[in-house]
Amino acid sequence: MLSIAETPALNDSIIYEFPLNERIRVLMRLEQLFQQLDHFMTGDSIWDSRAVIATLLDVLTLFSRNDLKSETLKELDRHAAVLTRMAHNQDIDHAKLDKILTKLDKLSKELYATPGKLGLSLMENELFKSISQRSAIPGGTCSFDLPAFHYWLKLDDHTRRQDLENWLEPFRLIRSAIDILLNFIRTGAAPTEERASGGFFQKSLDHTLPFQLLRVGVKRSQPYFAEISGGKHRFTVRFMIPDTVERPTQCQDDITFQLTCCLL
């Protein structure tokens, strides 16, 4: 399976993505939050620790609003079923396919065996509760608001890092599942070259097919960004001229771009 990073046409492009259903939308939000966590976990300052906590609170908010364990298990099962059907194709690398299916099955079983709601213990943590309650107030996590948090931030780097790693551990499995699922979706279709007349492109989708995600690749040298809107039946792409002061306007040039309608 060719990854996007290995696709020559997209190497020098900025990729704009648009999820076509709520499940993928939530998974992509979590993916970004986990990437933020990775970034701030590399730092040792109290500001890095604060940023990890703030991002983790966003993760917990998404988990409190969605049954993400169930949704992820459904998505893993769906992908396993699709890949199993592909086993009848003689052109498939069966050894690689078996390896992927084994990995999906193992991950699904581990996730299913995880007791209770993911992140529940952290949601019940008194320190996190107090930080969450004050976070809605601008600057609400100052030392005079949360002395317990202030104390924790003054602990040595090693102790804080150990605590953070322990707090992130309950999300390890679902993060692995999200990474695998989104990678499958992104690499499950090849990009096509399209042309937007006067900066505008519209396309209809076959609603009987389970399209998951749209990806628009725009060359870095082009001074435009892609604005995508629509749903499972039809979508539009507008190429906009950025402006830091005024509202962006649609360009009038004909734009060549790469489009991937991810179907897996």
PDB file of C-alpha atoms in Angstrom:
ATOM      1  CA  MET A   1       0.000   0.000   0.000  1.00  0.00           C
ATOM      2  CA  LEU A   2       1.634   3.281  -1.106  1.00  0.00           C
ATOM      3  CA  SER A   3       1.668   5.931   1.569  1.00  0.00           C
ATOM      4  CA  ILE A   4       0.940   9.555   0.802  1.00  0.00           C
ATOM      5  CA  ALA A   5       4.456  10.544   1.812  1.00  0.00           C
ATOM      6  CA  GLU A   6       5.757   8.262  -0.952  1.00  0.00           C
ATOM      7  CA  THR A   7       3.465   9.763  -3.607  1.00  0.00           C
ATOM      8  CA  PRO A   8       5.684  12.039  -5.738  1.00  0.00           C
ATOM      9  CA  ALA A   9       2.811  14.287  -6.838  1.00  0.00           C
ATOM     10  CA  LEU A  10       2.044  15.248  -3.231  1.00  0.00           C
ATOM     11  CA  ASN A  11       5.603  15.666  -1.931  1.00  0.00           C
ATOM     12  CA  ASP A  12       5.720  19.410  -2.605  1.00  0.00           C
ATOM     13  CA  SER A  13       2.069  20.063  -1.738  1.00  0.00           C
ATOM     14  CA  ILE A  14       0.106  21.411   1.179  1.00  0.00           C
ATOM     15  CA  ILE A  15      -2.685  18.925   1.942  1.00  0.00           C
ATOM     16  CA  TYR A  16      -6.163  20.134   2.951  1.00  0.00           C
ATOM     17  CA  GLU A  17      -8.445  17.461   4.372  1.00  0.00           C
ATOM     18  CA  PHE A  18     -12.207  17.358   4.796  1.00  0.00           C
ATOM     19  CA  PRO A  19     -13.946  14.514   6.711  1.00  0.00           C
ATOM     20  CA  LEU A  20     -17.220  13.282   5.252  1.00  0.00           C
ATOM     21  CA  ASN A  21     -18.803  11.899   8.423  1.00  0.00           C
ATOM     22  CA  GLU A  22     -18.844  12.669  12.140  1.00  0.00           C
ATOM     23  CA  ARG A  23     -16.838   9.591  13.129  1.00  0.00           C
ATOM     24  CA  ILE A  24     -13.849  10.557  10.969  1.00  0.00           C
ATOM     25  CA  ARG A  25     -14.193  14.175  12.074  1.00  0.00           C
ATOM     26  CA  VAL A  26     -13.771  13.200  15.738  1.00  0.00           C
ATOM     27  CA  LEU A  27     -10.898  10.812  14.990  1.00  0.00           C
ATOM     28  CA  MET A  28      -9.040  13.562  13.106  1.00  0.00           C
ATOM     29  CA  ARG A  29      -9.534  15.986  15.990  1.00  0.00           C
ATOM     30  CA  LEU A  30      -8.089  13.423  18.375  1.00  0.00           C
ATOM     31  CA  GLU A  31      -5.205  12.775  15.998  1.00  0.00           C
ATOM     32  CA  GLN A  32      -4.279  16.460  16.065  1.00  0.00           C
ATOM     33  CA  LEU A  33      -4.559  16.630  19.859  1.00  0.00           C
ATOM     34  CA  PHE A  34      -2.320  13.571  20.269  1.00  0.00           C
ATOM     35  CA  GLN A  35       0.233  15.184  17.942  1.00  0.00           C
ATOM     36  CA  GLN A  36       0.130  18.304  20.105  1.00  0.00           C
ATOM     37  CA  LEU A  37       0.739  16.116  23.151  1.00  0.00           C
ATOM     38  CA  ASP A  38       3.775  14.562  21.440  1.00  0.00           C
ATOM     39  CA  HIS A  39       5.195  18.015  20.750  1.00  0.00           C
ATOM     40  CA  PHE A  40       4.791  19.416  24.247  1.00  0.00           C
ATOM     41  CA  MET A  41       5.934  16.182  25.927  1.00  0.00           C
ATOM     42  CA  THR A  42       9.408  16.787  24.465  1.00  0.00           C
ATOM     43  CA  GLY A  43       9.780  19.964  26.556  1.00  0.00           C
ATOM     44  CA  ASP A  44      10.863  20.169  30.198  1.00  0.00           C
ATOM     45  CA  SER A  45       9.532  23.568  31.238  1.00  0.00           C
ATOM     46  CA  ILE A  46       6.427  24.167  33.347  1.00  0.00           C
ATOM     47  CA  TRP A  47       4.899  25.836  30.268  1.00  0.00           C
ATOM     48  CA  ASP A  48       5.289  22.589  28.338  1.00  0.00           C
ATOM     49  CA  SER A  49       3.627  20.735  31.224  1.00  0.00           C
ATOM     50  CA  ARG A  50       0.811  23.303  31.262  1.00  0.00           C
ATOM     51  CA  ALA A  51       0.344  22.830  27.504  1.00  0.00           C
ATOM     52  CA  VAL A  52       0.194  19.030  27.924  1.00  0.00           C
ATOM     53  CA  ILE A  53      -2.465  19.394  30.638  1.00  0.00           C
ATOM     54  CA  ALA A  54      -4.509  21.849  28.533  1.00  0.00           C
ATOM     55  CA  THR A  55      -4.378  19.539  25.506  1.00  0.00           C
ATOM     56  CA  LEU A  56      -5.233  16.519  27.626  1.00  0.00           C
ATOM     57  CA  LEU A  57      -8.294  18.353  28.925  1.00  0.00           C
ATOM     58  CA  ASP A  58      -9.407  18.825  25.293  1.00  0.00           C
ATOM     59  CA  VAL A  59      -8.949  15.069  24.750  1.00  0.00           C
ATOM     60  CA  LEU A  60     -11.035  14.337  27.834  1.00  0.00           C
ATOM     61  CA  THR A  61     -13.770  16.679  26.604  1.00  0.00           C
ATOM     62  CA  LEU A  62     -14.008  14.741  23.329  1.00  0.00           C
ATOM     63  CA  PHE A  63     -14.139  11.462  25.226  1.00  0.00           C
ATOM     64  CA  SER A  64     -16.882  12.724  27.527  1.00  0.00           C
ATOM     65  CA  ARG A  65     -19.054  13.670  24.528  1.00  0.00           C
ATOM     66  CA  ASN A  66     -18.499  10.561  22.399  1.00  0.00           C
ATOM     67  CA  ASP A  67     -18.432   6.798  22.890  1.00  0.00           C
ATOM     68  CA  LEU A  68     -15.050   6.685  21.204  1.00  0.00           C
ATOM     69  CA  LYS A  69     -14.147   3.173  22.302  1.00  0.00           C
ATOM     70  CA  SER A  70     -17.272   1.750  20.635  1.00  0.00           C
ATOM     71  CA  GLU A  71     -16.887   3.939  17.530  1.00  0.00           C
ATOM     72  CA  THR A  72     -13.237   2.968  17.093  1.00  0.00           C
ATOM     73  CA  LEU A  73     -14.014  -0.737  17.506  1.00  0.00           C
ATOM     74  CA  LYS A  74     -16.708  -0.447  14.813  1.00  0.00           C
ATOM     75  CA  GLU A  75     -14.239   1.240  12.485  1.00  0.00           C
ATOM     76  CA  LEU A  76     -11.579  -1.417  13.152  1.00  0.00           C
ATOM     77  CA  ASP A  77     -14.120  -4.162  12.380  1.00  0.00           C
ATOM     78  CA  ARG A  78     -15.204  -2.389   9.190  1.00  0.00           C
ATOM     79  CA  HIS A  79     -11.627  -2.080   7.956  1.00  0.00           C
ATOM     80  CA  ALA A  80     -10.884  -5.712   8.810  1.00  0.00           C
ATOM     81  CA  ALA A  81     -13.953  -6.795   6.791  1.00  0.00           C
ATOM     82  CA  VAL A  82     -12.892  -4.698   3.782  1.00  0.00           C
ATOM     83  CA  LEU A  83      -9.341  -6.044   3.893  1.00  0.00           C
ATOM     84  CA  THR A  84     -10.587  -9.632   4.272  1.00  0.00           C
ATOM     85  CA  ARG A  85     -12.622  -9.265   1.070  1.00  0.00           C
ATOM     86  CA  MET A  86      -9.460  -8.044  -0.680  1.00  0.00           C
ATOM     87  CA  ALA A  87      -7.789 -11.388   0.067  1.00  0.00           C
ATOM     88  CA  HIS A  88      -9.550 -12.866  -3.008  1.00  0.00           C
ATOM     89  CA  ASN A  89      -7.587 -10.486  -5.255  1.00  0.00           C
ATOM     90  CA  GLN A  90      -4.634 -12.352  -6.764  1.00  0.00           C
ATOM     91  CA  ASP A  91      -2.612  -9.126  -7.091  1.00  0.00           C
ATOM     92  CA  ILE A  92      -2.618  -8.535  -3.323  1.00  0.00           C
ATOM     93  CA  ASP A  93       0.494  -9.186  -1.237  1.00  0.00           C
ATOM     94  CA  HIS A  94      -1.136 -11.836   0.959  1.00  0.00           C
ATOM     95  CA  ALA A  95       1.725 -11.993   3.472  1.00  0.00           C
ATOM     96  CA  LYS A  96       1.462  -8.254   4.065  1.00  0.00           C
ATOM     97  CA  LEU A  97      -2.336  -8.427   4.197  1.00  0.00           C
ATOM     98  CA  ASP A  98      -2.249 -11.227   6.794  1.00  0.00           C
ATOM     99  CA  LYS A  99       0.175  -9.192   8.888  1.00  0.00           C
ATOM    100  CA  ILE A 100      -2.137  -6.160   8.791  1.00  0.00           C
ATOM    101  CA  LEU A 101      -5.223  -8.233   9.645  1.00  0.00           C
ATOM    102  CA  THR A 102      -3.381  -9.840  12.574  1.00  0.00           C
ATOM    103  CA  LYS A 103      -2.397  -6.405  13.850  1.00  0.00           C
ATOM    104  CA  LEU A 104      -5.975  -5.125  13.549  1.00  0.00           C
ATOM    105  CA  ASP A 105      -7.355  -8.181  15.322  1.00  0.00           C
ATOM    106  CA  LYS A 106      -4.841  -7.870  18.184  1.00  0.00           C
ATOM    107  CA  LEU A 107      -5.525  -4.173  18.610  1.00  0.00           C
ATOM    108  CA  SER A 108      -9.292  -4.712  18.523  1.00  0.00           C
ATOM    109  CA  LYS A 109      -9.118  -7.448  21.179  1.00  0.00           C
ATOM    110  CA  GLU A 110      -6.891  -5.347  23.456  1.00  0.00           C
ATOM    111  CA  LEU A 111      -9.157  -2.332  23.105  1.00  0.00           C
ATOM    112  CA  TYR A 112     -12.278  -4.433  23.724  1.00  0.00           C
ATOM    113  CA  ALA A 113     -10.680  -5.952  26.840  1.00  0.00           C
ATOM    114  CA  THR A 114      -9.949  -2.515  28.305  1.00  0.00           C
ATOM    115  CA  PRO A 115     -12.418  -2.182  31.197  1.00  0.00           C
ATOM    116  CA  GLY A 116     -14.797   0.764  31.535  1.00  0.00           C
ATOM    117  CA  LYS A 117     -14.851   4.017  29.649  1.00  0.00           C
ATOM    118  CA  LEU A 118     -11.484   5.150  28.337  1.00  0.00           C
ATOM    119  CA  GLY A 119      -9.990   7.982  30.382  1.00  0.00           C
ATOM    120  CA  LEU A 120     -12.586   7.613  33.149  1.00  0.00           C
ATOM    121  CA  SER A 121      -9.983   7.417  35.929  1.00  0.00           C
ATOM    122  CA  LEU A 122      -8.418  10.633  34.718  1.00  0.00           C
ATOM    123  CA  MET A 123     -11.827  12.318  34.495  1.00  0.00           C
ATOM    124  CA  GLU A 124     -12.290  11.475  38.187  1.00  0.00           C
ATOM    125  CA  ASN A 125      -8.845  12.808  39.179  1.00  0.00           C
ATOM    126  CA  GLU A 126      -9.351  15.708  41.617  1.00  0.00           C
ATOM    127  CA  LEU A 127      -6.451  17.731  40.219  1.00  0.00           C
ATOM    128  CA  PHE A 128      -7.845  17.445  36.700  1.00  0.00           C
ATOM    129  CA  LYS A 129     -11.330  18.286  37.901  1.00  0.00           C
ATOM    130  CA  SER A 130     -10.133  21.486  39.533  1.00  0.00           C
ATOM    131  CA  ILE A 131      -8.021  22.491  36.515  1.00  0.00           C
ATOM    132  CA  SER A 132     -10.929  21.770  34.162  1.00  0.00           C
ATOM    133  CA  GLN A 133     -13.319  23.909  36.200  1.00  0.00           C
ATOM    134  CA  ARG A 134     -10.925  26.876  36.211  1.00  0.00           C
ATOM    135  CA  SER A 135      -9.814  26.510  32.577  1.00  0.00           C
ATOM    136  CA  ALA A 136     -13.062  28.052  31.327  1.00  0.00           C
ATOM    137  CA  ILE A 137     -11.914  31.336  32.922  1.00  0.00           C
ATOM    138  CA  PRO A 138      -9.204  33.281  31.014  1.00  0.00           C
ATOM    139  CA  GLY A 139      -6.061  32.950  33.128  1.00  0.00           C
ATOM    140  CA  GLY A 140      -8.059  30.882  35.587  1.00  0.00           C
ATOM    141  CA  THR A 141      -5.236  28.453  36.405  1.00  0.00           C
ATOM    142  CA  CYS A 142      -3.005  30.994  38.153  1.00  0.00           C
ATOM    143  CA  SER A 143      -1.170  29.946  41.317  1.00  0.00           C
ATOM    144  CA  PHE A 144      -3.643  31.768  43.598  1.00  0.00           C
ATOM    145  CA  ASP A 145      -6.556  29.940  41.902  1.00  0.00           C
ATOM    146  CA  LEU A 146      -5.043  26.456  42.008  1.00  0.00           C
ATOM    147  CA  PRO A 147      -2.292  26.125  44.628  1.00  0.00           C
ATOM    148  CA  ALA A 148      -2.261  22.314  44.242  1.00  0.00           C
ATOM    149  CA  PHE A 149      -1.559  22.711  40.510  1.00  0.00           C
ATOM    150  CA  HIS A 150       1.091  25.327  41.297  1.00  0.00           C
ATOM    151  CA  TYR A 151       2.752  22.851  43.677  1.00  0.00           C
ATOM    152  CA  TRP A 152       2.721  20.099  41.058  1.00  0.00           C
ATOM    153  CA  LEU A 153       4.258  22.397  38.433  1.00  0.00           C
ATOM    154  CA  LYS A 154       7.143  23.133  40.831  1.00  0.00           C
ATOM    155  CA  LEU A 155       8.048  19.449  41.166  1.00  0.00           C
ATOM    156  CA  ASP A 156      11.218  18.287  39.403  1.00  0.00           C
ATOM    157  CA  ASP A 157      11.088  17.583  35.667  1.00  0.00           C
ATOM    158  CA  HIS A 158      11.395  13.815  36.077  1.00  0.00           C
ATOM    159  CA  THR A 159       8.447  13.582  38.486  1.00  0.00           C
ATOM    160  CA  ARG A 160       6.215  15.737  36.309  1.00  0.00           C
ATOM    161  CA  ARG A 161       7.130  13.752  33.192  1.00  0.00           C
ATOM    162  CA  GLN A 162       6.401  10.473  34.960  1.00  0.00           C
ATOM    163  CA  ASP A 163       2.979  11.743  36.029  1.00  0.00           C
ATOM    164  CA  LEU A 164       2.211  12.947  32.509  1.00  0.00           C
ATOM    165  CA  GLU A 165       3.195   9.609  30.977  1.00  0.00           C
ATOM    166  CA  ASN A 166       0.976   7.785  33.478  1.00  0.00           C
ATOM    167  CA  TRP A 167      -1.944  10.083  32.619  1.00  0.00           C
ATOM    168  CA  LEU A 168      -1.451   9.510  28.893  1.00  0.00           C
ATOM    169  CA  GLU A 169      -1.182   5.700  29.182  1.00  0.00           C
ATOM    170  CA  PRO A 170      -4.988   5.012  29.143  1.00  0.00           C
ATOM    171  CA  PHE A 171      -5.123   6.541  25.634  1.00  0.00           C
ATOM    172  CA  ARG A 172      -2.225   4.521  24.152  1.00  0.00           C
ATOM    173  CA  LEU A 173      -4.378   1.807  22.552  1.00  0.00           C
ATOM    174  CA  ILE A 174      -7.000   4.077  21.042  1.00  0.00           C
ATOM    175  CA  ARG A 175      -4.306   6.377  19.722  1.00  0.00           C
ATOM    176  CA  SER A 176      -2.661   3.423  17.941  1.00  0.00           C
ATOM    177  CA  ALA A 177      -6.049   2.459  16.506  1.00  0.00           C
ATOM    178  CA  ILE A 178      -6.727   5.999  15.277  1.00  0.00           C
ATOM    179  CA  ASP A 179      -3.291   6.217  13.621  1.00  0.00           C
ATOM    180  CA  ILE A 180      -3.827   2.898  11.811  1.00  0.00           C
ATOM    181  CA  LEU A 181      -7.372   3.703  10.692  1.00  0.00           C
ATOM    182  CA  LEU A 182      -6.586   7.167   9.355  1.00  0.00           C
ATOM    183  CA  ASN A 183      -3.481   5.878   7.588  1.00  0.00           C
ATOM    184  CA  PHE A 184      -5.564   3.189   5.870  1.00  0.00           C
ATOM    185  CA  ILE A 185      -8.145   5.742   4.805  1.00  0.00           C
ATOM    186  CA  ARG A 186      -5.580   8.232   3.507  1.00  0.00           C
ATOM    187  CA  THR A 187      -3.580   5.671   1.536  1.00  0.00           C
ATOM    188  CA  GLY A 188      -6.525   3.603   0.283  1.00  0.00           C
ATOM    189  CA  ALA A 189      -6.991   5.674  -2.897  1.00  0.00           C
ATOM    190  CA  ALA A 190      -4.717   7.277  -5.473  1.00  0.00           C
ATOM    191  CA  PRO A 191      -4.859  11.039  -6.134  1.00  0.00           C
ATOM    192  CA  THR A 192      -6.133  12.368  -9.456  1.00  0.00           C
ATOM    193  CA  GLU A 193      -5.190  15.623 -11.132  1.00  0.00           C
ATOM    194  CA  GLU A 194      -8.110  18.067 -11.360  1.00  0.00           C
ATOM    195  CA  ARG A 195      -8.649  21.613 -12.582  1.00  0.00           C
ATOM    196  CA  ALA A 196     -10.598  24.326 -10.822  1.00  0.00           C
ATOM    197  CA  SER A 197     -11.940  26.854 -13.353  1.00  0.00           C
ATOM    198  CA  GLY A 198     -11.791  30.355 -11.972  1.00  0.00           C
ATOM    199  CA  GLY A 199     -10.727  28.945  -8.615  1.00  0.00           C
ATOM    200  CA  PHE A 200     -13.889  26.811  -8.267  1.00  0.00           C
ATOM    201  CA  PHE A 201     -14.363  23.029  -8.455  1.00  0.00           C
ATOM    202  CA  GLN A 202     -17.454  20.899  -7.820  1.00  0.00           C
ATOM    203  CA  LYS A 203     -17.894  17.136  -7.904  1.00  0.00           C
ATOM    204  CA  SER A 204     -20.671  14.668  -7.086  1.00  0.00           C
ATOM    205  CA  LEU A 205     -19.999  11.509  -5.091  1.00  0.00           C
ATOM    206  CA  ASP A 206     -21.703   8.158  -5.410  1.00  0.00           C
ATOM    207  CA  HIS A 207     -23.705   8.102  -2.159  1.00  0.00           C
ATOM    208  CA  THR A 208     -23.859   4.297  -2.250  1.00  0.00           C
ATOM    209  CA  LEU A 209     -20.089   4.154  -1.662  1.00  0.00           C
ATOM    210  CA  PRO A 210     -18.636   4.792   1.826  1.00  0.00           C
ATOM    211  CA  PHE A 211     -16.436   7.797   1.119  1.00  0.00           C
ATOM    212  CA  GLN A 212     -14.656   8.840   4.310  1.00  0.00           C
ATOM    213  CA  LEU A 213     -12.376  11.743   3.535  1.00  0.00           C
ATOM    214  CA  LEU A 214     -11.396  14.271   0.870  1.00  0.00           C
ATOM    215  CA  ARG A 215      -7.786  15.357   0.396  1.00  0.00           C
ATOM    216  CA  VAL A 216      -6.808  18.335  -1.750  1.00  0.00           C
ATOM    217  CA  GLY A 217      -3.144  18.844  -2.582  1.00  0.00           C
ATOM    218  CA  VAL A 218      -2.050  22.361  -3.545  1.00  0.00           C
ATOM    219  CA  LYS A 219       1.513  23.122  -4.623  1.00  0.00           C
ATOM    220  CA  ARG A 220       3.386  25.181  -2.054  1.00  0.00           C
ATOM    221  CA  SER A 221       4.354  27.644  -4.766  1.00  0.00           C
ATOM    222  CA  GLN A 222       0.702  28.562  -5.375  1.00  0.00           C
ATOM    223  CA  PRO A 223      -0.405  31.598  -3.296  1.00  0.00           C
ATOM    224  CA  TYR A 224      -3.831  30.110  -2.505  1.00  0.00           C
ATOM    225  CA  PHE A 225      -5.467  27.912   0.108  1.00  0.00           C
ATOM    226  CA  ALA A 226      -8.255  25.385  -0.482  1.00  0.00           C
ATOM    227  CA  GLU A 227     -11.646  25.876   1.194  1.00  0.00           C
ATOM    228  CA  ILE A 228     -13.657  22.629   1.059  1.00  0.00           C
ATOM    229  CA  SER A 229     -17.355  22.259   1.849  1.00  0.00           C
ATOM    230  CA  GLY A 230     -20.089  19.721   1.193  1.00  0.00           C
ATOM    231  CA  GLY A 231     -21.180  16.253   2.252  1.00  0.00           C
ATOM    232  CA  LYS A 232     -21.468  12.654   1.103  1.00  0.00           C
ATOM    233  CA  HIS A 233     -23.415  13.557  -2.069  1.00  0.00           C
ATOM    234  CA  ARG A 234     -21.529  16.562  -3.423  1.00  0.00           C
ATOM    235  CA  PHE A 235     -18.637  18.823  -2.490  1.00  0.00           C
ATOM    236  CA  THR A 236     -17.000  22.021  -3.655  1.00  0.00           C
ATOM    237  CA  VAL A 237     -13.456  23.353  -3.481  1.00  0.00           C
ATOM    238  CA  ARG A 238     -12.760  27.066  -3.633  1.00  0.00           C
ATOM    239  CA  PHE A 239      -9.230  28.400  -3.950  1.00  0.00           C
ATOM    240  CA  MET A 240      -8.911  31.515  -1.852  1.00  0.00           C
ATOM    241  CA  ILE A 241      -6.399  34.347  -1.761  1.00  0.00           C
ATOM    242  CA  PRO A 242      -5.281  34.755   1.874  1.00  0.00           C
ATOM    243  CA  ASP A 243      -5.377  38.153   3.527  1.00  0.00           C
ATOM    244  CA  THR A 244      -4.407  38.852   7.127  1.00  0.00           C
ATOM    245  CA  VAL A 245      -6.559  41.996   7.279  1.00  0.00           C
ATOM    246  CA  GLU A 246      -9.496  41.639   4.910  1.00  0.00           C
ATOM    247  CA  ARG A 247     -11.739  38.639   4.252  1.00  0.00           C
ATOM    248  CA  PRO A 248     -10.089  36.133   1.854  1.00  0.00           C
ATOM    249  CA  THR A 249     -11.400  36.290  -1.711  1.00  0.00           C
ATOM    250  CA  GLN A 250     -11.776  33.560  -4.315  1.00  0.00           C
ATOM    251  CA  CYS A 251      -9.059  33.628  -6.952  1.00  0.00           C
ATOM    252  CA  GLN A 252     -10.046  33.882 -10.606  1.00  0.00           C
ATOM    253  CA  ASP A 253      -7.227  31.757 -12.012  1.00  0.00           C
ATOM    254  CA  ASP A 254      -7.577  28.197 -13.266  1.00  0.00           C
ATOM    255  CA  ILE A 255      -5.895  26.003 -10.638  1.00  0.00           C
ATOM    256  CA  THR A 256      -4.468  22.518 -11.130  1.00  0.00           C
ATOM    257  CA  PHE A 257      -4.535  20.420  -7.961  1.00  0.00           C
ATOM    258  CA  GLN A 258      -4.466  16.854  -6.667  1.00  0.00           C
ATOM    259  CA  LEU A 259      -7.707  15.321  -5.372  1.00  0.00           C
ATOM    260  CA  THR A 260      -8.061  12.111  -3.369  1.00  0.00           C
ATOM    261  CA  CYS A 261     -11.532  10.793  -2.542  1.00  0.00           C
ATOM    262  CA  CYS A 262     -10.719   8.280   0.185  1.00  0.00           C
ATOM    263  CA  LEU A 263     -13.100   5.353   0.048  1.00  0.00           C
ATOM    264  CA  LEU A 264     -11.752   2.565   2.298  1.00  0.00           C
TER     265      LEU A 264
END
